[in-house]
Amino acid sequence: MDKVDLDSPHSMGTTIIGVTYNGGVVLGADSRTSTGVYVANRASDKITKLTDNVYICRSGSAADSQVLSDYVRYFLHQHTIQLDQPATVKVAANLARLLSYNNKDMLQTGLIVGGWSKHEGGKIFGIPLGGTIIEQPFAIGGSGSSYLYGFFDQAWKDGMTKEEAEALVVKAVSLAIARDGASGGVVRTVTIDKDGPERKFYPGDKLQLWHEEMEPQNSLLDIWGGATAASPEPMRE
Amino acid sequence: MSSIGTGYDLSVTTFSPDGRVFQIEYAAKALDNSGTVVGIKCKDGIVMGVEKLIQSKMMLPGSNRRIHSVHRHSGMAVAGLAADGRQIVARAKSEATNYESTYGEPIPVKELAERVASYVHLCTLYWWLRPFGCGVILGGYDRDGPQLYMVEPSGISYRYFGAAIGKGKQAAKTEIEKLNLSEMTCREGVIEVAKIIYKVHDEAKDKAFELELSWICEESKKEHQKSKALSAIMVNFVCSLVNSERWWYGVCTMDDGKDPEVIVVPSDLLEAAKTAATTALEEMDAD
């Protein structure tokens, strides 16, 4: 058996998604934090608050993305006080990408910044590994996102309602979880519009089943037959 | 009003017994010797104008500009010591580009004004620095609409809908108060500013002057646009800029009444302004 390396850095295999809709944005993520193959946290919260109206989805190194978010929150806070107005999503994203770009030698983070502001409405910015910043109507990131490109090409449309957007995000994360070993756990979403943020939680065992997925079970013995059915062949001399 | 601060006016780090810093007040006097600078906030933008007194006939028209663009969306008109003014403009430009590099959006006018005021104030705090001998009218257009600020040598900065500095500031302020700014568009504002400047210009004391105008409004696509007096040498340079449709040049020189050399004009506007102003002056003289 291959040795399991329990000292691997905590990485968030992850699937993160940000989607704009008519009136705001929906951010979604899975909840698996892995150390190599060991799941260090199966219920982590990868959608972090920067301000009341701007949130960030974190992927890549857990430590790096947490520290980066802390810095951005700090700078944004000061900026808000100075301006005497809530910060825009664009400013938040810019601060994040400056940190990401200028420290690209040392950091490994893929980020999605999303939020709502009075002047711009709902906005999503993707900030992948190297520190590029790109404004998009929707963004996907993390290891699980590889399995979603085709899905979004087909399923995304402009001007969705809040319900459609939320459903799309949950479905997408759930599909990625099914295929990506580094993504799993529960689906968390944060919907941000003019009335502020709203968190939702979708337990992993309540998600829709996809092709060849099994119903969640309590035990392997139940799958093999359990007390009522024939037990596995006993050993004989 | 003005008292001699014997002994208490030697350093900017000395207060007088009645709580005044005389050096700063003296710095403000430098403004009163300079040509009038006027700024107004109209319904849809800002208009600024400067009465640029010409020291010598040999100066190239359009040189020694008093109105500067700080950023695409903001401009600054300077009164007082020109060299000091250049320094402030350089700092403002630097703050503006710095802000945009960090935050990814153009600097809000309020923030820019605060930074400029802060910088001017800084130079009133140390004995090894002298206060700036210039005041600045800063106009800009951002997300919150058009805004006009004035920064004085003391480092005070207020937001105005109409402001004037320089020789004719009292007369100019009186004229501005007569205007109905909330209803006026920038097009009309340009004419009004030109009229005011021509009116407060003292023919007896200073003969030649150049009128510099600039505006930022819906019509200029919220970008700061200036008028400029150009010589033939600069024509080619101008034409290339004109093709990018960012700069509109016009010429206004009030000098022996000779017709100015017009290269390109956001039209007729600058000409109309000059005509209106001259006519208004004549009407006044006819009384």
Short mmCIF file of C-alpha atoms in Angstrom, two decimals:
data_model
loop_
_atom_site.label_atom_id
_atom_site.label_comp_id
_atom_site.label_asym_id
_atom_site.label_seq_id
_atom_site.Cartn_x
_atom_site.Cartn_y
_atom_site.Cartn_z
CA MET A 1 0.00 0.00 0.00
CA ASP A 2 1.27 3.50 -0.77
CA LYS A 3 2.19 5.52 2.27
CA VAL A 4 -0.27 8.25 3.14
CA ASP A 5 1.49 11.57 3.66
CA LEU A 6 -0.21 13.27 6.56
CA ASP A 7 2.18 16.20 6.39
CA SER A 8 1.08 17.40 2.97
CA PRO A 9 0.00 21.01 3.02
CA HIS A 10 -3.71 21.50 3.49
CA SER A 11 -5.07 22.08 0.07
CA MET A 12 -8.59 22.72 -0.92
CA GLY A 13 -9.06 20.41 -3.86
CA THR A 14 -12.29 22.24 -4.27
CA THR A 15 -14.95 23.32 -6.57
CA ILE A 16 -15.85 27.01 -6.46
CA ILE A 17 -18.38 28.85 -8.57
CA GLY A 18 -19.62 32.42 -8.94
CA VAL A 19 -22.59 33.35 -11.10
CA THR A 20 -24.31 36.67 -11.82
CA TYR A 21 -28.05 36.88 -12.20
CA ASN A 22 -30.58 39.59 -12.75
CA GLY A 23 -30.13 41.56 -9.51
CA GLY A 24 -27.06 40.07 -7.83
CA VAL A 25 -24.68 37.15 -7.61
CA VAL A 26 -24.66 33.59 -6.30
CA LEU A 27 -21.42 32.12 -4.96
CA GLY A 28 -21.12 28.38 -4.38
CA ALA A 29 -18.52 25.93 -3.13
CA ASP A 30 -18.01 22.39 -1.84
CA SER A 31 -16.63 21.81 1.65
CA ARG A 32 -13.69 19.42 1.42
CA THR A 33 -10.24 20.38 2.71
CA SER A 34 -7.69 17.65 2.07
CA THR A 35 -4.17 16.92 3.29
CA GLY A 36 -2.99 14.62 0.55
CA VAL A 37 -5.70 11.94 0.51
CA TYR A 38 -6.87 12.54 4.06
CA VAL A 39 -9.87 14.81 4.38
CA ALA A 40 -8.80 17.26 7.06
CA ASN A 41 -12.13 19.08 7.15
CA ARG A 42 -15.25 17.71 5.48
CA ALA A 43 -17.40 20.70 6.31
CA SER A 44 -15.23 23.72 5.67
CA ASP A 45 -16.57 27.09 4.62
CA LYS A 46 -14.78 28.26 1.53
CA ILE A 47 -16.92 31.32 0.97
CA THR A 48 -15.46 34.06 3.10
CA LYS A 49 -16.81 37.49 3.87
CA LEU A 50 -14.77 40.53 2.87
CA THR A 51 -17.44 43.16 3.47
CA ASP A 52 -21.21 43.09 3.94
CA ASN A 53 -21.67 43.16 0.21
CA VAL A 54 -18.57 41.35 -1.12
CA TYR A 55 -17.57 37.72 -0.57
CA ILE A 56 -14.67 35.63 -1.83
CA CYS A 57 -14.49 31.94 -2.80
CA ARG A 58 -11.15 30.37 -1.93
CA SER A 59 -9.33 27.47 -3.60
CA GLY A 60 -5.76 26.19 -3.69
CA SER A 61 -3.71 26.35 -0.53
CA ALA A 62 -5.99 26.82 2.47
CA ALA A 63 -3.42 28.81 4.43
CA ASP A 64 -2.51 31.11 1.56
CA SER A 65 -6.09 31.90 0.69
CA GLN A 66 -7.03 32.55 4.31
CA VAL A 67 -4.17 34.95 4.89
CA LEU A 68 -4.82 36.72 1.61
CA SER A 69 -8.50 37.13 2.49
CA ASP A 70 -7.53 38.57 5.87
CA TYR A 71 -5.30 41.18 4.24
CA VAL A 72 -7.95 42.13 1.70
CA ARG A 73 -10.57 42.45 4.43
CA TYR A 74 -8.26 44.73 6.39
CA PHE A 75 -7.47 46.99 3.42
CA LEU A 76 -11.09 47.09 2.33
CA HIS A 77 -12.19 48.08 5.81
CA GLN A 78 -9.84 51.06 5.81
CA HIS A 79 -10.86 51.96 2.28
CA THR A 80 -14.54 51.96 3.25
CA ILE A 81 -13.86 54.30 6.15
CA GLN A 82 -11.83 56.64 3.95
CA LEU A 83 -14.40 56.72 1.17
CA ASP A 84 -17.38 56.84 3.51
CA GLN A 85 -19.16 54.51 1.12
CA PRO A 86 -19.35 50.72 0.74
CA ALA A 87 -16.50 49.44 -1.41
CA THR A 88 -17.23 48.16 -4.90
CA VAL A 89 -16.60 44.57 -5.93
CA LYS A 90 -14.03 45.82 -8.42
CA VAL A 91 -11.91 47.39 -5.70
CA ALA A 92 -12.06 44.23 -3.58
CA ALA A 93 -11.03 42.11 -6.54
CA ASN A 94 -8.20 44.45 -7.41
CA LEU A 95 -6.76 44.34 -3.92
CA ALA A 96 -6.91 40.55 -4.00
CA ARG A 97 -5.20 40.27 -7.33
CA LEU A 98 -2.43 42.73 -6.40
CA LEU A 99 -1.55 40.52 -3.46
CA SER A 100 -1.86 37.41 -5.59
CA TYR A 101 0.23 38.79 -8.44
CA ASN A 102 2.96 40.45 -6.43
CA ASN A 103 3.50 37.33 -4.35
CA LYS A 104 3.05 34.81 -7.08
CA ASP A 105 6.30 33.06 -6.17
CA MET A 106 5.00 32.15 -2.77
CA LEU A 107 1.24 31.85 -3.06
CA GLN A 108 -0.97 29.23 -4.60
CA THR A 109 -4.53 30.47 -4.66
CA GLY A 110 -7.39 30.52 -7.11
CA LEU A 111 -10.06 33.02 -6.12
CA ILE A 112 -13.48 34.16 -7.15
CA VAL A 113 -14.59 37.55 -5.81
CA GLY A 114 -18.29 38.29 -6.04
CA GLY A 115 -20.72 40.80 -4.63
CA TRP A 116 -23.22 43.56 -5.18
CA SER A 117 -22.73 47.32 -5.20
CA LYS A 118 -25.10 50.17 -5.85
CA HIS A 119 -23.33 51.53 -8.89
CA GLU A 120 -22.40 48.32 -10.66
CA GLY A 121 -24.99 45.80 -9.49
CA GLY A 122 -23.88 42.17 -9.22
CA LYS A 123 -20.31 41.45 -10.35
CA ILE A 124 -18.04 38.40 -10.47
CA PHE A 125 -14.26 38.55 -10.83
CA GLY A 126 -12.06 35.49 -11.36
CA ILE A 127 -8.49 35.61 -10.05
CA PRO A 128 -6.68 32.42 -11.09
CA LEU A 129 -3.22 31.24 -10.01
CA GLY A 130 -0.89 33.80 -11.59
CA GLY A 131 -2.79 36.84 -10.38
CA THR A 132 -4.75 37.81 -13.49
CA ILE A 133 -8.02 39.54 -12.87
CA ILE A 134 -10.92 38.92 -15.19
CA GLU A 135 -14.48 40.11 -14.91
CA GLN A 136 -16.91 37.45 -16.02
CA PRO A 137 -20.66 36.83 -15.98
CA PHE A 138 -19.83 33.55 -14.29
CA ALA A 139 -16.61 31.98 -13.03
CA ILE A 140 -15.54 28.50 -11.97
CA GLY A 141 -12.41 27.43 -10.14
CA GLY A 142 -10.69 24.69 -8.21
CA SER A 143 -9.85 21.15 -9.23
CA GLY A 144 -13.51 20.23 -9.66
CA SER A 145 -14.07 22.98 -12.18
CA SER A 146 -12.38 20.96 -14.92
CA TYR A 147 -15.53 18.87 -15.08
CA LEU A 148 -17.83 21.85 -15.37
CA TYR A 149 -16.63 23.74 -18.42
CA GLY A 150 -18.81 21.83 -20.83
CA PHE A 151 -21.72 21.89 -18.41
CA PHE A 152 -21.67 25.67 -18.12
CA ASP A 153 -21.28 26.15 -21.84
CA GLN A 154 -24.59 24.40 -22.18
CA ALA A 155 -26.48 25.41 -19.07
CA TRP A 156 -25.48 29.05 -18.53
CA LYS A 157 -27.74 31.80 -19.80
CA ASP A 158 -27.85 35.54 -19.28
CA GLY A 159 -30.52 37.21 -17.16
CA MET A 160 -31.48 34.30 -14.92
CA THR A 161 -33.65 34.76 -11.87
CA LYS A 162 -32.30 34.23 -8.37
CA GLU A 163 -33.89 30.78 -8.09
CA GLU A 164 -32.54 29.65 -11.47
CA ALA A 165 -29.05 30.86 -10.58
CA GLU A 166 -29.05 29.15 -7.19
CA ALA A 167 -30.29 25.92 -8.72
CA LEU A 168 -27.61 26.09 -11.39
CA VAL A 169 -24.84 26.60 -8.83
CA VAL A 170 -26.00 23.75 -6.58
CA LYS A 171 -26.33 21.40 -9.53
CA ALA A 172 -22.88 22.31 -10.81
CA VAL A 173 -21.10 21.87 -7.48
CA SER A 174 -22.90 18.62 -6.99
CA LEU A 175 -21.80 17.33 -10.42
CA ALA A 176 -18.21 18.29 -9.69
CA ILE A 177 -18.30 16.57 -6.32
CA ALA A 178 -19.45 13.40 -8.07
CA ARG A 179 -16.44 13.35 -10.39
CA ASP A 180 -13.64 15.09 -8.49
CA GLY A 181 -12.05 13.18 -5.62
CA ALA A 182 -10.73 16.35 -4.10
CA SER A 183 -14.19 17.89 -3.81
CA GLY A 184 -16.92 16.67 -1.52
CA GLY A 185 -18.92 17.17 1.62
CA VAL A 186 -21.75 19.69 1.51
CA VAL A 187 -22.68 22.47 -0.87
CA ARG A 188 -22.64 25.99 0.53
CA THR A 189 -24.00 29.01 -1.30
CA VAL A 190 -24.08 32.72 -0.59
CA THR A 191 -26.51 34.87 -2.57
CA ILE A 192 -25.78 38.62 -2.54
CA ASP A 193 -28.18 41.27 -3.80
CA LYS A 194 -29.26 44.77 -2.83
CA ASP A 195 -30.68 43.45 0.43
CA GLY A 196 -27.38 41.90 1.46
CA PRO A 197 -25.98 38.37 1.69
CA GLU A 198 -27.94 35.17 2.31
CA ARG A 199 -26.31 31.87 3.20
CA LYS A 200 -27.73 28.51 2.23
CA PHE A 201 -26.64 24.98 3.04
CA TYR A 202 -27.27 21.75 1.12
CA PRO A 203 -26.22 18.58 2.94
CA GLY A 204 -24.17 16.17 0.84
CA ASP A 205 -26.51 13.25 1.21
CA LYS A 206 -29.52 15.24 0.06
CA LEU A 207 -28.02 16.15 -3.30
CA GLN A 208 -29.40 14.75 -6.51
CA LEU A 209 -27.79 11.48 -7.62
CA TRP A 210 -25.96 11.39 -10.91
CA HIS A 211 -25.00 8.58 -13.28
CA GLU A 212 -23.89 5.46 -11.43
CA GLU A 213 -24.02 7.17 -8.06
CA MET A 214 -25.42 5.14 -5.23
CA GLU A 215 -27.85 6.19 -2.52
CA PRO A 216 -25.96 7.19 0.59
CA GLN A 217 -25.67 4.25 2.95
CA ASN A 218 -24.80 3.94 6.58
CA SER A 219 -22.64 0.90 6.25
CA LEU A 220 -20.95 -1.34 3.68
CA LEU A 221 -22.66 -4.28 5.32
CA ASP A 222 -25.99 -2.84 4.26
CA ILE A 223 -24.74 -2.77 0.71
CA TRP A 224 -23.56 -6.35 0.81
CA GLY A 225 -26.73 -7.65 2.40
CA GLY A 226 -26.77 -7.09 6.17
CA ALA A 227 -28.53 -9.17 8.83
CA THR A 228 -31.53 -10.31 6.81
CA ALA A 229 -29.76 -11.31 3.62
CA ALA A 230 -27.10 -13.99 3.23
CA SER A 231 -23.88 -12.97 4.94
CA PRO A 232 -20.61 -13.19 3.12
CA GLU A 233 -19.25 -16.71 2.80
CA PRO A 234 -17.81 -17.80 6.14
CA MET A 235 -14.28 -19.07 6.09
CA ARG A 236 -13.85 -22.81 5.94
CA GLU A 237 -10.95 -25.00 6.68
CA MET B 1 -7.90 92.00 9.50
CA SER B 2 -4.24 92.27 8.65
CA SER B 3 -2.11 93.05 11.62
CA ILE B 4 1.65 93.01 11.80
CA GLY B 5 2.64 89.93 13.74
CA THR B 6 5.88 91.35 15.03
CA GLY B 7 8.06 88.54 16.17
CA TYR B 8 5.40 85.86 15.77
CA ASP B 9 5.54 85.76 12.02
CA LEU B 10 9.05 84.54 11.43
CA SER B 11 8.32 80.84 11.28
CA VAL B 12 5.43 78.69 10.25
CA THR B 13 5.88 76.75 13.45
CA THR B 14 5.12 79.73 15.66
CA PHE B 15 1.66 80.64 16.90
CA SER B 16 0.83 84.22 17.79
CA PRO B 17 -0.74 84.97 21.17
CA ASP B 18 -4.13 85.26 19.53
CA GLY B 19 -3.80 81.82 17.97
CA ARG B 20 -2.84 82.67 14.41
CA VAL B 21 -0.07 81.33 12.26
CA PHE B 22 1.04 84.41 10.36
CA GLN B 23 3.22 82.68 7.80
CA ILE B 24 0.19 80.83 6.46
CA GLU B 25 -1.76 84.05 6.23
CA TYR B 26 1.11 85.70 4.38
CA ALA B 27 1.22 82.74 2.01
CA ALA B 28 -2.42 83.38 1.21
CA LYS B 29 -1.53 86.92 0.22
CA ALA B 30 0.49 85.51 -2.67
CA LEU B 31 -2.79 84.43 -4.18
CA ASP B 32 -4.15 87.95 -4.18
CA ASN B 33 -1.50 89.07 -6.64
CA SER B 34 -2.31 86.43 -9.17
CA GLY B 35 -4.85 86.47 -11.99
CA THR B 36 -8.40 85.48 -11.15
CA VAL B 37 -9.33 81.83 -11.22
CA VAL B 38 -12.99 80.87 -11.32
CA GLY B 39 -14.73 77.51 -11.00
CA ILE B 40 -18.43 76.68 -11.11
CA LYS B 41 -20.45 73.53 -10.77
CA CYS B 42 -23.23 73.39 -13.30
CA LYS B 43 -26.11 70.97 -13.55
CA ASP B 44 -24.17 68.50 -15.66
CA GLY B 45 -20.53 69.25 -14.94
CA ILE B 46 -17.76 71.65 -13.93
CA VAL B 47 -16.39 74.70 -15.74
CA MET B 48 -13.14 76.39 -14.77
CA GLY B 49 -11.60 79.56 -16.15
CA VAL B 50 -8.37 81.46 -15.57
CA GLU B 51 -7.44 85.04 -16.28
CA LYS B 52 -3.85 84.43 -17.26
CA LEU B 53 -1.99 87.73 -17.03
CA ILE B 54 0.70 87.98 -19.66
CA GLN B 55 3.94 89.47 -18.42
CA SER B 56 5.60 89.90 -21.78
CA LYS B 57 4.46 90.11 -25.39
CA MET B 58 7.24 87.77 -26.31
CA MET B 59 5.72 84.85 -24.47
CA LEU B 60 4.35 82.11 -26.65
CA PRO B 61 0.57 82.09 -26.45
CA GLY B 62 -0.55 78.95 -24.73
CA SER B 63 2.55 78.55 -22.64
CA ASN B 64 2.61 78.74 -18.88
CA ARG B 65 -0.67 76.92 -18.58
CA ARG B 66 -2.63 77.47 -15.44
CA ILE B 67 -5.17 74.71 -15.94
CA HIS B 68 -3.90 71.16 -15.74
CA SER B 69 -5.47 67.78 -16.18
CA VAL B 70 -4.90 65.63 -13.17
CA HIS B 71 -6.61 62.55 -14.51
CA ARG B 72 -9.03 61.71 -17.29
CA HIS B 73 -11.91 62.79 -15.13
CA SER B 74 -10.46 65.74 -13.21
CA GLY B 75 -8.61 68.98 -13.66
CA MET B 76 -6.97 71.65 -11.57
CA ALA B 77 -6.76 75.43 -12.02
CA VAL B 78 -3.92 77.09 -10.13
CA ALA B 79 -3.61 80.57 -8.68
CA GLY B 80 -0.55 82.08 -7.03
CA LEU B 81 3.08 81.09 -7.44
CA ALA B 82 3.20 79.04 -10.62
CA ALA B 83 6.11 76.87 -9.60
CA ASP B 84 4.40 75.90 -6.37
CA GLY B 85 1.32 75.12 -8.38
CA ARG B 86 3.25 72.77 -10.63
CA GLN B 87 4.38 70.86 -7.61
CA ILE B 88 0.86 70.43 -6.33
CA VAL B 89 -0.39 69.29 -9.72
CA ALA B 90 2.44 66.76 -9.97
CA ARG B 91 1.50 65.40 -6.57
CA ALA B 92 -2.17 65.22 -7.48
CA LYS B 93 -1.37 63.33 -10.69
CA SER B 94 0.78 60.95 -8.73
CA GLU B 95 -1.94 60.34 -6.14
CA ALA B 96 -4.48 59.76 -8.87
CA THR B 97 -2.44 57.17 -10.75
CA ASN B 98 -1.38 55.51 -7.53
CA TYR B 99 -4.97 55.14 -6.41
CA GLU B 100 -6.00 53.66 -9.71
CA SER B 101 -3.11 51.18 -9.65
CA THR B 102 -4.10 49.98 -6.22
CA TYR B 103 -7.87 50.04 -6.33
CA GLY B 104 -8.55 49.58 -10.02
CA GLU B 105 -10.90 52.52 -10.39
CA PRO B 106 -10.42 56.27 -10.95
CA ILE B 107 -9.84 58.20 -7.74
CA PRO B 108 -13.05 59.73 -6.34
CA VAL B 109 -12.82 63.53 -6.45
CA LYS B 110 -13.41 63.79 -2.71
CA GLU B 111 -10.47 61.49 -2.02
CA LEU B 112 -8.24 63.41 -4.42
CA ALA B 113 -9.13 66.71 -2.79
CA GLU B 114 -8.37 65.28 0.64
CA ARG B 115 -5.00 64.01 -0.47
CA VAL B 116 -4.04 67.30 -2.10
CA ALA B 117 -5.20 69.24 0.96
CA SER B 118 -3.26 66.88 3.17
CA TYR B 119 -0.12 67.46 1.15
CA VAL B 120 -0.50 71.24 1.21
CA HIS B 121 -1.11 71.09 4.95
CA LEU B 122 1.95 68.95 5.45
CA CYS B 123 4.10 71.82 4.29
CA THR B 124 2.73 74.06 7.02
CA LEU B 125 3.89 71.79 9.82
CA TYR B 126 7.67 71.95 9.62
CA TRP B 127 10.02 74.85 10.03
CA TRP B 128 12.27 73.66 7.24
CA LEU B 129 9.48 73.80 4.69
CA ARG B 130 7.62 76.85 3.56
CA PRO B 131 3.89 76.83 2.89
CA PHE B 132 2.72 76.64 -0.71
CA GLY B 133 2.06 80.05 -2.14
CA CYS B 134 -0.76 78.89 -4.32
CA GLY B 135 -4.39 77.92 -4.15
CA VAL B 136 -6.02 75.37 -6.31
CA ILE B 137 -9.52 74.84 -7.68
CA LEU B 138 -10.07 71.18 -8.35
CA GLY B 139 -12.94 70.00 -10.48
CA GLY B 140 -13.85 66.42 -11.25
CA TYR B 141 -16.60 64.07 -12.33
CA ASP B 142 -16.96 60.69 -10.65
CA ARG B 143 -19.63 58.17 -9.69
CA ASP B 144 -21.29 60.71 -7.42
CA GLY B 145 -21.53 63.33 -10.14
CA PRO B 146 -19.59 66.56 -10.76
CA GLN B 147 -17.77 68.04 -7.77
CA LEU B 148 -15.77 71.22 -7.20
CA TYR B 149 -13.21 71.66 -4.42
CA MET B 150 -10.91 74.50 -3.48
CA VAL B 151 -7.65 73.97 -1.60
CA GLU B 152 -6.05 76.97 0.11
CA PRO B 153 -2.41 77.41 1.20
CA SER B 154 -3.38 76.57 4.76
CA GLY B 155 -4.42 73.12 3.65
CA ILE B 156 -8.14 73.74 4.09
CA SER B 157 -10.31 72.16 1.49
CA TYR B 158 -14.00 72.70 1.03
CA ARG B 159 -16.49 71.61 -1.53
CA TYR B 160 -18.13 74.43 -3.47
CA PHE B 161 -20.67 75.04 -6.17
CA GLY B 162 -18.87 78.25 -7.09
CA ALA B 163 -15.36 79.40 -6.16
CA ALA B 164 -12.90 82.12 -7.07
CA ILE B 165 -9.32 82.97 -6.13
CA GLY B 166 -6.94 85.72 -7.12
CA LYS B 167 -7.08 89.43 -7.77
CA GLY B 168 -10.70 89.71 -8.70
CA LYS B 169 -12.09 87.09 -6.37
CA GLN B 170 -14.50 89.30 -4.52
CA ALA B 171 -16.03 90.67 -7.70
CA ALA B 172 -16.05 87.20 -9.24
CA LYS B 173 -17.82 85.68 -6.25
CA THR B 174 -20.48 88.37 -6.46
CA GLU B 175 -21.02 87.52 -10.10
CA ILE B 176 -21.16 83.79 -9.43
CA GLU B 177 -23.78 84.29 -6.78
CA LYS B 178 -25.99 85.93 -9.36
CA LEU B 179 -25.97 82.83 -11.53
CA ASN B 180 -28.58 80.11 -11.31
CA LEU B 181 -26.15 77.22 -11.31
CA SER B 182 -28.57 74.42 -10.63
CA GLU B 183 -30.32 75.08 -13.91
CA MET B 184 -27.30 75.90 -16.02
CA THR B 185 -25.66 73.47 -18.41
CA CYS B 186 -21.92 73.48 -18.96
CA ARG B 187 -22.34 74.96 -22.41
CA GLU B 188 -23.96 77.98 -20.85
CA GLY B 189 -21.51 77.85 -17.98
CA VAL B 190 -18.52 78.30 -20.26
CA ILE B 191 -20.00 81.53 -21.60
CA GLU B 192 -20.77 82.75 -18.11
CA VAL B 193 -17.29 82.01 -16.79
CA ALA B 194 -15.74 83.83 -19.73
CA LYS B 195 -17.99 86.81 -19.07
CA ILE B 196 -17.04 86.88 -15.42
CA ILE B 197 -13.35 86.79 -16.14
CA TYR B 198 -13.55 89.54 -18.71
CA LYS B 199 -15.61 91.57 -16.28
CA VAL B 200 -13.27 91.33 -13.31
CA HIS B 201 -10.22 91.95 -15.44
CA ASP B 202 -8.78 95.31 -14.53
CA GLU B 203 -7.87 97.03 -17.81
CA ALA B 204 -6.02 99.80 -16.09
CA LYS B 205 -3.63 97.74 -14.06
CA ASP B 206 -3.00 94.71 -16.33
CA LYS B 207 -3.32 95.03 -20.03
CA ALA B 208 -2.88 91.76 -21.78
CA PHE B 209 -4.37 88.53 -20.58
CA GLU B 210 -5.17 85.13 -21.98
CA LEU B 211 -8.35 83.32 -21.13
CA GLU B 212 -7.96 79.65 -20.32
CA LEU B 213 -11.06 77.55 -20.02
CA SER B 214 -11.78 73.97 -19.27
CA TRP B 215 -14.78 71.78 -18.61
CA ILE B 216 -15.80 68.32 -17.55
CA CYS B 217 -19.34 67.34 -18.31
CA GLU B 218 -21.65 64.91 -20.01
CA GLU B 219 -20.82 66.51 -23.32
CA SER B 220 -17.11 66.00 -22.89
CA LYS B 221 -17.86 62.39 -21.95
CA LYS B 222 -16.92 63.20 -18.38
CA GLU B 223 -13.33 63.89 -19.39
CA HIS B 224 -11.39 67.04 -18.59
CA GLN B 225 -10.98 69.17 -21.70
CA LYS B 226 -8.98 72.35 -21.99
CA SER B 227 -8.74 75.27 -24.36
CA LYS B 228 -5.31 76.17 -25.53
CA ALA B 229 -3.62 78.90 -27.43
CA LEU B 230 -1.48 77.22 -30.03
CA SER B 231 1.17 78.36 -32.38
CA ALA B 232 1.53 76.94 -35.86
CA ILE B 233 4.39 74.75 -34.67
CA MET B 234 2.06 72.68 -32.58
CA VAL B 235 -0.53 72.16 -35.30
CA ASN B 236 0.71 68.76 -36.38
CA PHE B 237 0.89 67.50 -32.87
CA VAL B 238 -2.60 68.75 -32.28
CA CYS B 239 -4.01 67.13 -35.39
CA SER B 240 -2.82 63.74 -34.29
CA LEU B 241 -4.41 64.17 -30.91
CA VAL B 242 -7.55 65.48 -32.47
CA ASN B 243 -7.94 62.30 -34.42
CA SER B 244 -8.23 60.42 -31.19
CA GLU B 245 -11.06 62.76 -30.33
CA ARG B 246 -9.85 63.39 -26.87
CA TRP B 247 -8.68 66.96 -27.04
CA TRP B 248 -10.47 69.88 -28.48
CA TYR B 249 -8.40 72.98 -28.87
CA GLY B 250 -9.52 76.48 -29.14
CA VAL B 251 -7.72 79.77 -28.86
CA CYS B 252 -8.64 82.82 -26.99
CA THR B 253 -6.20 85.66 -26.72
CA MET B 254 -7.21 89.07 -25.62
CA ASP B 255 -4.40 91.01 -27.05
CA ASP B 256 -4.79 94.09 -29.25
CA GLY B 257 -8.11 92.60 -30.26
CA LYS B 258 -6.35 90.59 -32.97
CA ASP B 259 -8.15 87.54 -34.22
CA PRO B 260 -6.82 84.42 -32.63
CA GLU B 261 -5.40 81.55 -34.58
CA VAL B 262 -8.04 78.90 -34.42
CA ILE B 263 -6.93 75.37 -35.06
CA VAL B 264 -9.78 73.22 -33.94
CA VAL B 265 -12.59 74.15 -31.74
CA PRO B 266 -15.15 72.16 -29.81
CA SER B 267 -16.40 74.63 -32.09
CA ASP B 268 -17.88 77.72 -32.04
CA LEU B 269 -18.15 77.32 -28.27
CA LEU B 270 -14.92 79.04 -27.43
CA GLU B 271 -15.50 81.67 -30.04
CA ALA B 272 -19.01 82.19 -28.82
CA ALA B 273 -17.69 82.56 -25.32
CA LYS B 274 -15.23 85.20 -26.37
CA THR B 275 -17.80 87.04 -28.46
CA ALA B 276 -20.37 86.98 -25.72
CA ALA B 277 -17.85 88.21 -23.22
CA THR B 278 -16.60 91.02 -25.40
CA THR B 279 -20.14 92.05 -26.21
CA ALA B 280 -21.08 92.04 -22.57
CA LEU B 281 -18.10 94.22 -21.83
CA GLU B 282 -19.07 96.66 -24.55
CA GLU B 283 -22.58 96.82 -23.22
CA MET B 284 -21.21 97.68 -19.85
CA ASP B 285 -18.90 100.33 -21.25
CA ALA B 286 -21.79 101.87 -23.13
CA ASP B 287 -23.60 102.77 -19.94
#
